[in-house]
Amino acid sequence: MSKQAEKGPAAENPEELLDLKITHPKDWAAGIPAVTVAMVDILKETGLARGMEGLFHMNKKSGFDCSGCAWPDPDDDRSPIAEYCENGAKALAEEATTKKLTGDFFAENSVADLAKLNDYEIGKKGRIAQPVYLAKGATHYTPVSWDFAFKKIADELNALASPDEAAFYTSGRTSNEASFTYQLFVREFGTNNMPDCSNMCHESTGVGLADTIGIGKGTVTLNDFYDTDVIIIMGQNPGTNHPRMLSALEKAKQKGSKIIAVNPLHEAGLMGFKNPQTVKGILGIKTQLADLYLQVKINGDMALLKAMEKLLYEAERENSGSVFDHEFIKKNTTGYVAFLDSLNQYKIDDLAKAAGLTVNEIEQAVDLIKNKSRIIICWAMGITQHKNGVDTVKEIVNLAMLKGAIGKPGAGLCPVRGHSNVQGNRTMMIWDKPKPKQLDKLREVFGFEPPRGHGYDVVESIKAMDEDKLKVFFAMGGNFLSATPDTLFTAQAMRKLKLSVHVSTKLNRSHLVHGEEALILPTLSRSDKDVVNGEEQFISCENSMGVVQMSKGMLKPVSEHLMNENQIICNLAKATLGNRAFVDWDKYSQSYDAVRDAIAKVIPGCEDYNQKVRLPGGFYLPNAAREGKFITEKNGAVVPFNIAPLPKHELAADEYHMATIRSHDQFNTTIYGLDDRYRGIHNERRVILMNENDMKNAGFRAEEKVDLFNYDDGVERVARLFVVVPYNIPEGNTATYYPEANVLVPINSVAEQSNTPTSKLVNIKIRKHVG
């Protein structure tokens, strides 16, 4: 048994905890407390005038897109009061803060001292005000000019033995325009090493849907939620991760829809909603959301889906033609008979046990959908971040096909993306596995031969760093270290780099775990005014439902030394490629319209991009599956039923399954505060939620201090000093917050086919803390 050396981020193993307070979990989300908490953050970070100006323009048709989640804006009925949620307001407070980090800050604070802070403390320091550089062997970042930064990066890139010794990461905050020029530069430079945040979240969705329905995106619009019979929400916590979804669910309920919630935790935002924009919500009267709550075991979703399909099949045999949509199945699918035969190997009792439910609970779910075809199935990370994530997505497709619930109004598949433009990144060709047709189009339009081999995704990039195959790492946004698995392993790998570069708005953990040399390049945020040649500019983003719309910042930037992402990319391309460049980088640096004209020539569905994106509310990208047309590479115009085995879960007597989750006071790796008020956890993040029977059997007390261990691959991984919190969670299951528990997620534990880290199912042991 080897032990991972604890030379990682300094705050991974703290010496003491904060003053934890536990209250009763809530059974509703939002309400006046959400407004109050959001306003406190706004006033503290931005001041009243700046904050209210930003909030007024957020998600408006003439304003800027929230930098938080990718939930779509209504096509028509946008709120005149506030088209944002609590966490959207907190996201604005973070990026529009008036606190800024100048050369004096970096002179006073060494990298080692900053690394001792936790992620919350680091993020609250303020906006980075100018480019800074960490020389080899230096202890402090120092201010540098943009010209120095571009030359330093270009020199390192051009000194590589191969372009494949560099990797270029992308965060979901990056605009369509910057995403397009970024991938264009990277491919003209000569590599497809383009890891992105989708690799860690919905990659399983993209693979599963592309293999079945022919497009790696959802098939519904927001209006479908207002005209459906049943909404099934699986592995998703909308009250925290996509709070504006609650308004859509409330409207669906008002129109008679039923909601089935599937989740190991009873989440407040799946149970009730107090809409702060209605009199009823202001008075504290909640709308009940879930009609049926199925509290599955972690990764019990596949067993649940198969049980529902088996019960539906039995009902169909009793009354042929009343349950399954045979016309849809005959016209659009293949493998139907073999799929039904595969269900015969299972017994309902066994499936229910594997799901962690009673047969009666599953029968109730089947009764709600048995005679309905207008069904929407939503899901997020609770489905995708498992070894069988792709197969579970395909099983969701199986269920929808049996009911003919794809490609018609009020029905379809709805993967809910976690970041505001992660779907747009992929549309703009941010991908380590580009299609030959996409590369052919780049060659046709720009005249250079793009690389054809697949590049590194996130997990492959980390391993390549560890093996000294990567020398330069460039990150367009994000907090790579805190987002990725196996934190100590990843940190040790990143320290082997010659140069690490991060384009960022604020300080984060990844700036403090670096290569031999490091640069931080400060960029504009979504809410910042973006002025080029004296003219205010706009960018564009794509939401979860395939709508592309403009986003125009309104606030004065906190520093005159910031540069927009597109100009950073174009200037870097000029410095790196010089006169061997085929692309006119000066043209694209000075004009977003020129970039959009190039997008129109390369990206299908983006013809007349400059005209369509200026329409109020933007435009929908083509989606054949939404129209009931399925065009797949492997199966032509039919969707294959997928036959997959149940996942096998074997735990030793002293082991538990752990899922990493967000608190309500965070968005991805950005920590807004230390409270998770919906779950009743306050002023501490290093907690582990446990079933009370498990606690009793193991001899743990409430609020006892423990250490957590994982032993995959014969390596001991340790997360020290956590507090046990009794919680309503299935026996054998636990939950912790990320990024604090990412140290336990093994680098080699990934989803089959998609290579997504299995952050929602990690085998752990729990021991009393000694120290």
XYZ file of N, CA and C in Angstrom, residues 465-683:
657
model
N 0.748 15.390 -17.572
C 1.615 16.243 -16.742
C 2.490 15.389 -15.835
N 1.874 14.408 -15.201
C 2.604 13.548 -14.274
C 3.713 12.777 -14.974
N 3.477 12.431 -16.244
C 4.458 11.656 -17.009
C 5.430 12.542 -17.780
N 5.411 13.844 -17.504
C 6.302 14.817 -18.163
C 6.056 14.909 -19.666
N 4.858 14.579 -20.105
C 4.500 14.707 -21.523
C 3.950 16.091 -21.840
N 3.519 16.820 -20.812
C 3.058 18.192 -20.982
C 4.030 19.139 -20.297
N 4.379 20.197 -20.996
C 5.307 21.190 -20.439
C 4.618 22.525 -20.157
N 3.582 22.837 -20.954
C 2.874 24.113 -20.816
C 1.383 23.828 -20.662
N 0.777 24.482 -19.679
C -0.667 24.365 -19.464
C -1.269 25.755 -19.462
N -2.240 25.979 -20.341
C -2.892 27.279 -20.488
C -4.365 27.092 -20.171
N -4.899 27.849 -19.216
C -6.300 27.704 -18.809
C -7.064 28.978 -19.117
N -8.084 28.853 -19.962
C -8.965 29.972 -20.261
C -10.115 29.942 -19.253
N -9.883 30.581 -18.104
C -10.878 30.602 -17.045
C -10.827 29.352 -16.183
N -11.709 29.304 -15.193
C -11.841 28.134 -14.345
C -10.826 28.089 -13.221
N -10.984 27.055 -12.408
C -10.095 26.785 -11.271
C -9.741 25.306 -11.375
N -8.829 24.993 -12.283
C -8.562 23.628 -12.709
C -8.262 22.699 -11.536
N -7.382 23.106 -10.651
C -6.971 22.217 -9.562
C -8.142 21.868 -8.648
N -8.943 22.865 -8.289
C -10.053 22.616 -7.373
C -11.203 21.868 -8.030
N -11.273 21.902 -9.346
C -12.367 21.216 -10.049
C -12.049 19.765 -10.348
N -10.793 19.418 -10.393
C -10.383 18.107 -10.879
C -10.293 17.087 -9.742
N -10.199 15.781 -10.084
C -10.132 14.744 -9.058
C -8.728 14.580 -8.484
N -8.637 13.772 -7.437
C -7.351 13.320 -6.895
C -6.410 14.501 -6.671
N -6.807 15.416 -5.777
C -6.193 16.731 -5.676
C -4.676 16.686 -5.471
N -4.193 15.829 -4.592
C -2.752 15.788 -4.341
C -1.994 15.283 -5.555
N -2.538 14.252 -6.206
C -1.907 13.748 -7.428
C -1.874 14.840 -8.497
N -3.009 15.532 -8.670
C -3.085 16.588 -9.679
C -2.136 17.724 -9.349
N -2.055 18.099 -8.074
C -1.143 19.177 -7.672
C 0.313 18.810 -7.962
N 0.690 17.587 -7.634
C 2.058 17.145 -7.906
C 2.340 17.127 -9.404
N 1.326 16.757 -10.193
C 1.503 16.737 -11.647
C 1.677 18.152 -12.191
N 0.885 19.099 -11.677
C 0.963 20.477 -12.177
C 2.296 21.127 -11.832
N 2.896 20.700 -10.726
C 4.184 21.277 -10.345
C 5.316 20.819 -11.258
N 5.062 19.819 -12.094
C 6.088 19.358 -13.035
C 6.111 20.184 -14.321
N 5.132 21.053 -14.513
C 5.062 21.875 -15.722
C 6.196 22.903 -15.752
N 6.598 23.277 -16.953
C 7.553 24.380 -17.077
C 6.836 25.719 -16.917
N 5.606 25.800 -17.476
C 4.870 27.058 -17.415
C 3.380 26.763 -17.274
N 2.737 27.413 -16.301
C 1.279 27.354 -16.172
C 0.737 28.774 -16.311
N -0.333 28.895 -17.086
C -0.925 30.207 -17.379
C -2.420 30.127 -17.123
N -2.965 31.134 -16.447
C -4.395 31.164 -16.168
C -4.974 32.525 -16.549
N -5.972 32.500 -17.418
C -6.749 33.695 -17.721
C -7.887 33.734 -16.713
N -7.913 34.757 -15.863
C -8.810 34.744 -14.706
C -9.358 36.127 -14.408
N -10.442 36.138 -13.650
C -10.966 37.390 -13.107
C -10.536 37.565 -11.658
N -10.517 36.442 -10.904
C -10.192 36.502 -9.480
C -9.137 35.456 -9.132
N -8.529 35.651 -7.988
C -7.530 34.706 -7.499
C -8.207 33.386 -7.134
N -7.552 32.259 -7.452
C -8.078 30.960 -7.035
C -6.930 29.996 -6.749
N -7.286 28.807 -6.282
C -6.301 27.818 -5.835
C -5.301 27.455 -6.935
N -5.763 27.412 -8.180
C -4.892 26.974 -9.277
C -3.728 27.918 -9.517
N -3.846 29.185 -9.089
C -2.736 30.130 -9.234
C -1.619 29.851 -8.239
N -1.933 29.056 -7.220
C -1.000 28.854 -6.113
C -0.328 27.489 -6.160
N -0.769 26.653 -7.083
C -0.129 25.357 -7.348
C 0.257 25.405 -8.815
N 1.506 25.618 -9.125
C 1.924 26.120 -10.427
C 3.118 25.353 -10.976
N 3.476 25.676 -12.213
C 4.665 25.120 -12.821
C 5.921 25.858 -12.366
N 7.034 25.576 -13.033
C 8.286 26.263 -12.674
C 8.112 27.774 -12.777
N 7.368 28.198 -13.797
C 7.004 29.601 -13.960
C 5.487 29.673 -14.109
N 4.926 30.831 -13.796
C 3.466 30.963 -13.874
C 3.085 32.390 -14.233
N 1.962 32.498 -14.929
C 1.388 33.799 -15.281
C -0.099 33.791 -14.959
N -0.602 34.932 -14.495
C -2.048 35.151 -14.368
C -2.396 36.335 -15.250
N -3.309 36.109 -16.176
C -3.721 37.147 -17.120
C -5.133 37.592 -16.773
N -5.325 38.831 -16.322
C -6.649 39.282 -15.872
C -7.543 39.667 -17.046
N -8.787 39.228 -16.992
C -9.698 39.473 -18.097
C -10.986 40.112 -17.615
N -11.769 40.603 -18.563
C -13.068 41.199 -18.257
C -14.063 40.119 -17.834
N -15.003 40.492 -17.009
C -16.086 39.589 -16.625
C -17.293 39.856 -17.526
N -18.335 39.028 -17.383
C -19.556 39.196 -18.176
C -20.199 40.566 -17.964
N -20.143 41.069 -16.739
C -20.841 42.320 -16.434
C -20.022 43.559 -16.788
N -18.732 43.390 -17.113
C -17.869 44.526 -17.443
C -18.163 45.071 -18.834
N -18.092 46.399 -18.976
C -18.138 46.992 -20.309
C -16.911 46.538 -21.086
N -17.130 46.161 -22.334
C -16.046 45.694 -23.202
C -15.945 46.686 -24.359
N -14.948 47.558 -24.324
C -14.813 48.621 -25.314
C -13.588 48.346 -26.188
N -13.810 48.267 -27.497
C -12.728 48.062 -28.459
C -12.790 49.185 -29.481
N -11.676 49.907 -29.644
C -11.616 51.045 -30.569
C -12.734 52.051 -30.303
N -13.021 52.284 -29.035
C -14.011 53.282 -28.663
C -15.454 52.829 -28.750
N -15.693 51.576 -29.166
C -17.067 51.094 -29.315
C -17.351 49.980 -28.315
N -18.521 50.067 -27.661
C -18.928 49.021 -26.736
C -19.293 47.757 -27.511
N -18.781 46.619 -27.048
C -18.944 45.348 -27.741
C -19.935 44.445 -27.001
N -20.329 43.369 -27.660
C -21.095 42.325 -26.990
C -20.551 40.973 -27.417
N -20.779 39.989 -26.556
C -20.413 38.614 -26.863
C -21.697 37.807 -26.984
N -21.584 36.493 -27.152
C -22.770 35.642 -27.213
C -22.507 34.343 -26.469
N -23.598 33.730 -25.985
C -23.533 32.489 -25.217
C -24.675 31.580 -25.647
N -24.528 30.282 -25.358
C -25.584 29.309 -25.643
C -26.040 28.686 -24.334
N -27.343 28.627 -24.110
C -27.834 28.050 -22.861
C -28.132 26.556 -23.011
N -28.684 25.963 -21.960
C -28.914 24.519 -21.922
C -29.865 24.029 -23.010
N -30.682 24.911 -23.549
C -31.686 24.493 -24.526
C -31.392 24.982 -25.924
N -30.112 25.305 -26.173
C -29.668 25.593 -27.523
C -30.031 26.961 -28.045
N -30.313 27.923 -27.149
C -30.571 29.298 -27.567
C -29.271 30.088 -27.490
N -28.928 30.760 -28.586
C -27.746 31.621 -28.627
C -28.218 33.063 -28.558
N -27.688 33.823 -27.607
C -28.118 35.213 -27.459
C -26.944 36.100 -27.093
N -27.123 37.398 -27.333
C -26.069 38.358 -27.049
C -25.977 38.631 -25.558
N -24.799 39.076 -25.139
C -24.539 39.432 -23.755
C -23.641 40.664 -23.763
N -24.134 41.751 -23.155
C -23.413 43.020 -23.210
C -23.209 43.570 -21.810
N -21.948 43.640 -21.367
C -21.645 44.142 -20.046
C -21.957 45.612 -19.895
N -22.276 46.013 -18.660
C -22.739 47.380 -18.397
C -21.886 48.138 -17.382
N -21.062 47.429 -16.630
C -20.365 48.060 -15.507
C -18.935 48.471 -15.878
N -18.457 49.516 -15.245
C -17.092 49.974 -15.485
C -16.107 48.973 -14.902
N -15.139 48.496 -15.689
C -14.141 47.543 -15.155
C -13.369 48.148 -13.989
N -12.920 47.283 -13.085
C -12.223 47.760 -11.891
C -10.795 48.193 -12.191
N -10.295 47.883 -13.384
C -8.914 48.236 -13.729
C -8.818 48.512 -15.221
N -7.938 49.437 -15.577
C -7.711 49.749 -16.993
C -6.748 48.754 -17.641
N -6.219 47.828 -16.853
C -5.232 46.882 -17.376
C -5.837 45.526 -17.743
N -7.163 45.428 -17.741
C -7.810 44.173 -18.109
C -7.931 44.089 -19.624
N -7.955 42.875 -20.144
C -8.101 42.659 -21.581
C -9.191 41.612 -21.792
N -10.012 41.770 -22.819
C -11.045 40.757 -23.053
C -10.427 39.455 -23.547
N -11.153 38.365 -23.348
C -10.620 37.036 -23.660
C -10.216 36.916 -25.124
N -11.028 37.456 -26.001
C -10.745 37.333 -27.429
C -9.435 38.019 -27.797
N -9.198 39.195 -27.231
C -7.951 39.898 -27.529
C -6.746 39.184 -26.920
N -6.922 38.588 -25.752
C -5.830 37.802 -25.169
C -5.436 36.683 -26.121
N -6.424 35.981 -26.641
C -6.158 34.859 -27.549
C -5.493 35.351 -28.829
N -6.039 36.383 -29.419
C -5.506 36.859 -30.702
C -4.089 37.394 -30.557
N -3.822 38.123 -29.481
C -2.465 38.631 -29.262
C -1.479 37.502 -28.993
N -1.941 36.484 -28.269
C -1.075 35.333 -28.035
C -0.802 34.596 -29.346
N -1.824 34.471 -30.180
C -1.646 33.807 -31.470
C -0.634 34.552 -32.338
N -0.728 35.876 -32.359
C 0.222 36.677 -33.140
C 1.646 36.486 -32.626
N 1.806 36.535 -31.294
C 3.140 36.395 -30.710
C 3.712 35.007 -30.954
N 2.852 33.987 -30.954
C 3.319 32.607 -31.075
C 3.561 32.214 -32.529
N 2.634 32.542 -33.392
C 2.688 32.063 -34.775
C 3.440 33.003 -35.699
N 3.470 34.298 -35.362
C 4.211 35.250 -36.175
C 3.792 35.216 -37.639
N 4.764 35.279 -38.538
C 4.429 35.323 -39.960
C 4.159 33.952 -40.568
N 4.115 32.894 -39.726
C 3.703 31.602 -40.261
C 2.190 31.387 -40.100
N 1.500 32.399 -39.564
C 0.066 32.289 -39.346
C -0.702 32.388 -40.660
N -1.715 31.582 -40.797
C -2.665 31.671 -41.900
C -3.821 32.610 -41.540
N -4.171 32.654 -40.280
C -5.328 33.422 -39.810
C -4.947 34.886 -39.633
N -5.865 35.791 -40.002
C -5.656 37.221 -39.808
C -6.039 37.579 -38.366
N -5.091 37.407 -37.462
C -5.390 37.595 -36.057
C -5.653 39.042 -35.699
N -5.071 40.002 -36.416
C -5.365 41.418 -36.161
C -6.839 41.720 -36.401
N -7.387 41.176 -37.469
C -8.797 41.419 -37.796
C -9.707 40.910 -36.682
N -9.440 39.702 -36.197
C -10.314 39.128 -35.182
C -10.105 39.785 -33.819
N -8.905 40.284 -33.564
C -8.634 40.970 -32.309
C -9.448 42.251 -32.181
N -9.669 42.912 -33.299
C -10.318 44.226 -33.272
C -11.816 44.183 -33.520
N -12.362 42.997 -33.837
C -13.768 42.971 -34.244
C -14.446 41.658 -33.872
N -15.371 41.716 -32.915
C -16.198 40.545 -32.620
C -17.061 40.190 -33.831
N -17.505 41.199 -34.575
C -18.317 40.912 -35.759
C -17.537 40.063 -36.756
N -16.240 40.349 -36.897
C -15.414 39.546 -37.807
C -15.332 38.110 -37.316
N -15.226 37.929 -36.000
C -15.217 36.573 -35.443
C -16.539 35.877 -35.736
N -17.646 36.596 -35.535
C -18.956 35.988 -35.786
C -19.161 35.660 -37.255
N -18.598 36.466 -38.144
C -18.674 36.128 -39.574
C -17.919 34.833 -39.861
N -16.797 34.627 -39.170
C -16.045 33.378 -39.342
C -16.828 32.200 -38.765
N -17.444 32.407 -37.612
C -18.284 31.357 -37.031
C -19.370 30.947 -38.008
N -19.970 31.927 -38.659
C -21.056 31.655 -39.607
C -20.609 30.757 -40.751
N -19.330 30.834 -41.119
C -18.807 30.022 -42.223
C -18.452 28.597 -41.788
N -18.233 28.400 -40.478
C -17.686 27.126 -40.002
C -18.703 26.281 -39.236
N -19.523 26.908 -38.411
C -20.394 26.178 -37.477
C -21.789 26.018 -38.074
N -22.261 24.800 -38.288
C -23.616 24.585 -38.817
C -24.671 25.205 -37.902
N -25.648 25.850 -38.508
C -26.709 26.501 -37.752
C -26.409 27.935 -37.399
N -25.176 28.396 -37.651
C -24.787 29.763 -37.306
C -24.701 30.676 -38.523
N -25.305 30.264 -39.631
C -25.357 31.130 -40.805
C -26.038 32.450 -40.427
N -25.567 33.556 -40.995
C -26.102 34.891 -40.667
C -26.016 35.167 -39.161
N -24.932 34.721 -38.562
C -24.783 34.802 -37.105
C -24.915 36.229 -36.596
N -24.258 37.175 -37.252
C -24.295 38.551 -36.774
C -25.700 39.134 -36.786
N -26.499 38.719 -37.736
C -27.871 39.227 -37.812
C -28.759 38.530 -36.770
N -28.662 37.201 -36.684
C -29.566 36.459 -35.798
C -29.277 36.713 -34.328
N -28.011 36.887 -33.965
C -27.685 37.063 -32.554
C -28.123 38.432 -32.050
N -28.364 39.367 -32.974
C -28.838 40.697 -32.583
C -30.354 40.751 -32.397
N -31.058 39.682 -32.745
C -32.494 39.636 -32.516
C -32.751 39.600 -31.013
N -33.783 40.277 -30.528
C -34.097 40.216 -29.090
C -34.317 38.769 -28.646
N -33.544 38.318 -27.692
C -33.673 36.947 -27.219
C -32.861 35.942 -28.001
N -32.212 36.369 -29.101
C -31.344 35.473 -29.855
C -32.087 34.494 -30.741
N -31.478 33.316 -30.949
C -32.048 32.336 -31.878
C -31.729 30.929 -31.403
N -32.567 29.970 -31.843
C -32.355 28.559 -31.532
C -31.447 27.931 -32.578
N -30.465 27.173 -32.111
C -29.667 26.370 -33.030
C -30.495 25.192 -33.526
N -30.188 24.661 -34.702
C -30.940 23.501 -35.213
C -30.821 22.317 -34.265
N -31.891 21.555 -34.135
C -31.905 20.388 -33.263
C -32.860 19.380 -33.870
N -32.313 18.482 -34.702
C -33.162 17.533 -35.433
C -33.968 16.656 -34.492
N -33.358 16.222 -33.382
C -34.062 15.343 -32.448
C -35.265 16.040 -31.835
N -35.162 17.349 -31.636
C -36.302 18.102 -31.102
C -37.483 18.021 -32.061
N -37.179 17.893 -33.340
C -38.228 17.811 -34.362
C -38.604 16.377 -34.696
N -38.081 15.427 -33.925
C -38.425 14.028 -34.162
C -37.634 13.376 -35.283
N -36.456 13.955 -35.622
C -35.594 13.387 -36.659
C -34.278 12.975 -36.008
N -33.896 11.743 -36.203
C -32.720 11.203 -35.522
C -31.679 10.784 -36.553
N -30.557 11.493 -36.543
C -29.505 11.253 -37.530
C -28.245 10.867 -36.780
N -27.960 9.572 -36.722
C -26.802 9.093 -35.977
C -25.745 8.562 -36.933
N -24.480 8.625 -36.499
C -23.391 8.143 -37.350
C -23.436 6.631 -37.516
N -23.797 5.917 -36.440
C -23.730 4.461 -36.461
C -25.006 3.805 -36.973
N -26.160 4.447 -36.746
C -27.432 3.759 -36.992
C -28.357 4.478 -37.962
N -27.839 5.510 -38.631
C -28.674 6.206 -39.601
C -29.789 6.965 -38.921
N -31.001 6.790 -39.410
C -32.132 7.583 -38.940
C -32.945 6.873 -37.864
N -32.366 5.893 -37.190
C -33.082 5.201 -36.119
C -32.269 5.242 -34.833
N -32.974 5.183 -33.716
C -32.345 5.241 -32.402
C -32.264 3.829 -31.838
N -31.079 3.361 -31.473
C -30.965 2.009 -30.925
C -31.352 1.953 -29.446
N -32.163 0.969 -29.087
C -32.339 0.683 -27.663
C -31.018 0.139 -27.131
N -30.631 0.612 -25.976
C -29.352 0.198 -25.393
C -29.588 -0.850 -24.319
N -28.823 -1.921 -24.364
C -28.913 -2.968 -23.354
C -27.654 -2.918 -22.508
N -27.820 -2.562 -21.242
C -26.669 -2.414 -20.346
C -26.926 -3.180 -19.061
N -25.880 -3.693 -18.445
C -26.044 -4.411 -17.178
C -26.251 -3.452 -16.013
N -26.747 -3.977 -14.918
C -26.796 -3.191 -13.693
C -25.379 -3.006 -13.154
N -25.072 -1.838 -12.600
C -23.753 -1.671 -11.972
C -23.659 -2.539 -10.723
N -22.472 -3.056 -10.459
C -22.244 -3.877 -9.271
C -21.519 -3.035 -8.226
N -22.069 -3.028 -7.031
C -21.481 -2.240 -5.951
C -21.098 -3.158 -4.803
N -19.818 -3.296 -4.573
C -19.329 -4.148 -3.491
C -18.572 -3.291 -2.482
N -19.043 -3.329 -1.256
C -18.414 -2.562 -0.190
C -17.969 -3.503 0.925
N -16.797 -3.236 1.476
C -16.380 -3.963 2.676
C -17.250 -3.506 3.854
N -17.192 -4.231 4.931
C -18.046 -3.935 6.080
C -17.826 -2.523 6.617
N -16.611 -1.998 6.486
C -16.321 -0.672 7.025
C -16.215 0.394 5.932
N -16.789 0.123 4.760
C -16.739 1.072 3.653
C -18.104 1.712 3.413
N -18.055 2.881 2.758
C -19.264 3.617 2.402
C -19.088 4.177 0.988
N -20.209 4.446 0.344
C -20.176 5.213 -0.901
C -20.244 6.698 -0.550
N -19.414 7.481 -1.189
C -19.421 8.934 -0.995
C -19.719 9.632 -2.309
N -20.613 10.612 -2.270
C -20.850 11.505 -3.402
C -20.391 12.901 -3.012
N -19.657 13.582 -3.891
C -19.326 14.979 -3.639
C -20.450 15.846 -4.183
N -20.819 16.880 -3.427
C -21.950 17.734 -3.776
C -21.573 19.192 -3.549
N -22.407 20.096 -4.052
C -22.252 21.514 -3.759
C -23.029 21.874 -2.497
N -22.540 22.865 -1.789
C -23.369 23.506 -0.776
C -24.220 24.551 -1.487
N -25.193 25.109 -0.766
C -26.014 26.147 -1.391
C -25.222 27.429 -1.597
N -24.144 27.595 -0.862
C -23.379 28.843 -0.913
C -22.158 28.727 -1.818
N -22.305 28.015 -2.935
C -21.200 27.938 -3.877
C -21.731 27.724 -5.284
N -20.895 28.044 -6.266
C -21.171 27.697 -7.652
C -19.910 27.068 -8.226
N -20.012 25.796 -8.581
C -18.832 25.040 -8.984
C -17.755 25.193 -7.895
N -16.580 25.690 -8.242
C -15.526 25.798 -7.223
C -15.500 27.162 -6.530
N -16.396 28.056 -6.907
C -16.450 29.371 -6.273
C -17.298 29.290 -5.008
N -16.701 29.607 -3.881
C -17.386 29.513 -2.594
C -17.884 30.911 -2.211
N -19.213 31.087 -2.189
C -19.791 32.383 -1.838
C -19.806 32.609 -0.332
N -19.995 31.547 0.431
C -20.084 31.662 1.880
C -19.954 30.298 2.520
N -20.098 30.248 3.833
C -19.854 29.008 4.567
C -21.132 28.358 5.083
N -22.287 28.808 4.583
C -23.555 28.243 5.026
C -24.213 27.420 3.923
N -24.806 26.321 4.320
C -25.660 25.525 3.436
C -27.031 25.489 4.120
N -27.728 26.610 4.038
C -28.883 26.775 4.917
C -30.028 25.828 4.582
N -30.153 25.392 3.313
C -31.224 24.449 2.987
C -31.010 23.107 3.689
N -29.759 22.716 3.853
C -29.463 21.450 4.542
C -29.225 21.663 6.036
N -29.300 22.914 6.499
C -29.157 23.186 7.924
C -27.736 23.099 8.430
N -26.772 23.389 7.574
C -25.354 23.322 7.957
C -24.769 24.718 7.817
N -24.197 25.232 8.908
C -23.776 26.630 8.939
C -22.339 26.752 9.439
N -21.589 27.628 8.747
C -20.255 28.060 9.181
C -19.201 26.951 9.145
